[in-house]
Short mmCIF file of C-alpha atoms in Angstrom, two decimals:
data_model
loop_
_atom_site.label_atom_id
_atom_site.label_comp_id
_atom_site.label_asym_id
_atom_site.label_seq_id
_atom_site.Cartn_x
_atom_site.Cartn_y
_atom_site.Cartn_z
CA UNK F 1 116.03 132.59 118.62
CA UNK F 2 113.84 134.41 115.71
CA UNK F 3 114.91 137.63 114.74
CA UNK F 4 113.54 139.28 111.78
CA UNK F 5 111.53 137.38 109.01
CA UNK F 6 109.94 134.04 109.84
CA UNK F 7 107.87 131.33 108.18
CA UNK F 8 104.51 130.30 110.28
CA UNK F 9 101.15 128.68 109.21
CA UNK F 10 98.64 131.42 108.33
CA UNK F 11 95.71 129.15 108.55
CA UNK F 12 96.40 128.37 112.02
CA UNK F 13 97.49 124.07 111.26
CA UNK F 14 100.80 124.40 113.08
CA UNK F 15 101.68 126.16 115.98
CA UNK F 16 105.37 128.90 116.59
CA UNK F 17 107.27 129.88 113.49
CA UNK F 18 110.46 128.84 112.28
CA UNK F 19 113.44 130.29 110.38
CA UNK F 20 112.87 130.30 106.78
CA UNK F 21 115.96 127.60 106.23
CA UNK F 22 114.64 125.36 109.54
CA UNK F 23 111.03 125.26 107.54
CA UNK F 24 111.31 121.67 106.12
CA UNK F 25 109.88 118.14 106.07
CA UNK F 26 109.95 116.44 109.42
CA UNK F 27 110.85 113.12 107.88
CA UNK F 28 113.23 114.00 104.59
CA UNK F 29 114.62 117.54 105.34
CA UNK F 30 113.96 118.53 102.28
CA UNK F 31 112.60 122.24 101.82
CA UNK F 32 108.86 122.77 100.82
CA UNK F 33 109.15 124.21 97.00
CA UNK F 34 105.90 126.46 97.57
CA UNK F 35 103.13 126.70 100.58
CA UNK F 36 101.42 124.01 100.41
CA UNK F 37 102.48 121.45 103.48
CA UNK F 38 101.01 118.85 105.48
CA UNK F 39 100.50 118.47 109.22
CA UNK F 40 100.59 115.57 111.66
CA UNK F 41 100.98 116.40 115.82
CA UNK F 42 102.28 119.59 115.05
CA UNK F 43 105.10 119.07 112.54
CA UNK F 44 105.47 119.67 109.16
CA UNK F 45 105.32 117.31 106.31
CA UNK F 46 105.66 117.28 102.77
CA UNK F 47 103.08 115.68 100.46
CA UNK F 48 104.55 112.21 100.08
CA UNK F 49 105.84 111.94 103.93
CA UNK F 50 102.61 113.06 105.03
CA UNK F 51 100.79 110.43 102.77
CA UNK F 52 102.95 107.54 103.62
CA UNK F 53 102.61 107.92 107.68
CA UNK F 54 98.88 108.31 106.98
CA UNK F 55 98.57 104.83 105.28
CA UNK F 56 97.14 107.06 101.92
CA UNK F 57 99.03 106.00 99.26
CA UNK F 58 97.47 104.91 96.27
CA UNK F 59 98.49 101.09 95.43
CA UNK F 60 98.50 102.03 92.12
CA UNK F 61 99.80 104.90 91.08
CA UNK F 62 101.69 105.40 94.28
CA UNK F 63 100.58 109.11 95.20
CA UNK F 64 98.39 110.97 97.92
CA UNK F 65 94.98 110.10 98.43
CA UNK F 66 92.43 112.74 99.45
CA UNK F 67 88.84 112.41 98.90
CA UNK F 68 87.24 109.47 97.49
CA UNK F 69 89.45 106.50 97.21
CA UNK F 70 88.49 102.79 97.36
CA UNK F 71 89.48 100.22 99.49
CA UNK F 72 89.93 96.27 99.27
CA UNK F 73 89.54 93.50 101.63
CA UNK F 74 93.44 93.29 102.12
CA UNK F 75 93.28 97.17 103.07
CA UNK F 76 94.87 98.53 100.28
CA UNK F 77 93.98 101.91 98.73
CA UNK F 78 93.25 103.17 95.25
CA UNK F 79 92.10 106.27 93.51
CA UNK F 80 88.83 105.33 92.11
CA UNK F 81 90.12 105.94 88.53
CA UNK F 82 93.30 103.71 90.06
CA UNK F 83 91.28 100.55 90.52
CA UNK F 84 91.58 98.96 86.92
CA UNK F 85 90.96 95.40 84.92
CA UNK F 86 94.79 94.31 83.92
CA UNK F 87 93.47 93.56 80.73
CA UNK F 88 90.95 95.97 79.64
CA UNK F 89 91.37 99.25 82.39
CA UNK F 90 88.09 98.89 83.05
CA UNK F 91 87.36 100.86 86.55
CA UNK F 92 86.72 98.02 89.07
CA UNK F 93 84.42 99.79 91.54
CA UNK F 94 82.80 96.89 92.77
CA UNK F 95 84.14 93.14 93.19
CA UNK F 96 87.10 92.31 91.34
CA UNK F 97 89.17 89.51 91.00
CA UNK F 98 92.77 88.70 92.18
CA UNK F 99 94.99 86.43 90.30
CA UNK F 100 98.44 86.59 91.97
CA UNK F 101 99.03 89.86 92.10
CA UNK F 102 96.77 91.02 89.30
CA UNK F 103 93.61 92.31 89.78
CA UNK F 104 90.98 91.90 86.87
CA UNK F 105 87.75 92.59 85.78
CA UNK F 106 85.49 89.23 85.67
CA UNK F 107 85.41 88.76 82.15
CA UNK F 108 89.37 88.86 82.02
CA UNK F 109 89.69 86.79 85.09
CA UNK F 110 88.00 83.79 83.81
CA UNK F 111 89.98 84.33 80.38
CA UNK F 112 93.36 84.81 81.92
CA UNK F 113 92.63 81.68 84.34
CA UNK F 114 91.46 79.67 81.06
CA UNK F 115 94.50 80.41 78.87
CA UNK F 116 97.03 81.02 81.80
CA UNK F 117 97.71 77.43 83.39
CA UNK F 118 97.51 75.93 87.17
CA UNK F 119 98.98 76.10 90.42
CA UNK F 120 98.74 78.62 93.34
CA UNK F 121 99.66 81.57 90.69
CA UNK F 122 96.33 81.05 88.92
CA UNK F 123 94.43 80.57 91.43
CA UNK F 124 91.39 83.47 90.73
CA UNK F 125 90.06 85.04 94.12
CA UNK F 126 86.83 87.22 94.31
CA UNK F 127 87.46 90.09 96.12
CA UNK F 128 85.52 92.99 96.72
CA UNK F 129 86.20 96.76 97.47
CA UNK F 130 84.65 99.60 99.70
CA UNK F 131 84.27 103.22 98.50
CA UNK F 132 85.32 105.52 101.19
CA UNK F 133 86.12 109.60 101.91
CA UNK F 134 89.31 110.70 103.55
#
């Protein structure tokens, strides 16, 4: 039972209110530092939680996705400044190339493919990637 000061979402996201101390991430516990939270069937999640049940993690840089991002063939997700050449850092916006696990710009693929050796390491896939909204 509630008695005096509770925590609830002003904005209408998430339904009943909650003692201050019981106001925490569904999935780590952990308290949320100011009042920004996330929201998924009615429970509350911090940033990263939220992020990693909704599949929008950047492959890169490893953080929350919200807007634009871009996606490859595989699925995976990137900021669109995240999407870079190994080599060079060049924004790959388009088709890249996968070598391994290295994604490069088409200049860099060919030279990294030339100077790198054989097998199924350096084996240079085209790939290409979709830009999308969350």
């Amino acid at each position: 039972m509630i008695t005096g000061k509770s925590v609830k979402a002003a904005d209408g996201r998430l339904t009943g209110r909650y003692h201050k101390q019981c106001f925490v991430c569904k999935a780590c516990q952990s308290p949320f530092a100011t009042a920004d939270f996330y929201v998924i069937d009615n429970d509350p999640y911090c940033e990263r939680h939220y992020h990693q049940l909704n599949r929008s993690l950047c492959q890169h840089c490893d953080r929350g996705i919200e807007g634009q991002y871009l996606e490859t063939q595989k699925g995976q997700k990137f900021h669109p400044h995240c999407s870079i050449c190994r080599d060079c850092g060049r924004v790959l916006s388009d088709d890249h190339f996968e070598i391994g696990d290295e994604t490069f710009c088409e200049r860099h693929a060919f030279s990294a493919v030339r100077g790198g050796g054989s097998g199924p390491k350096w084996q240079m896939e085209k790939r290409s990637t979709r830009f999308l909204v969350m």
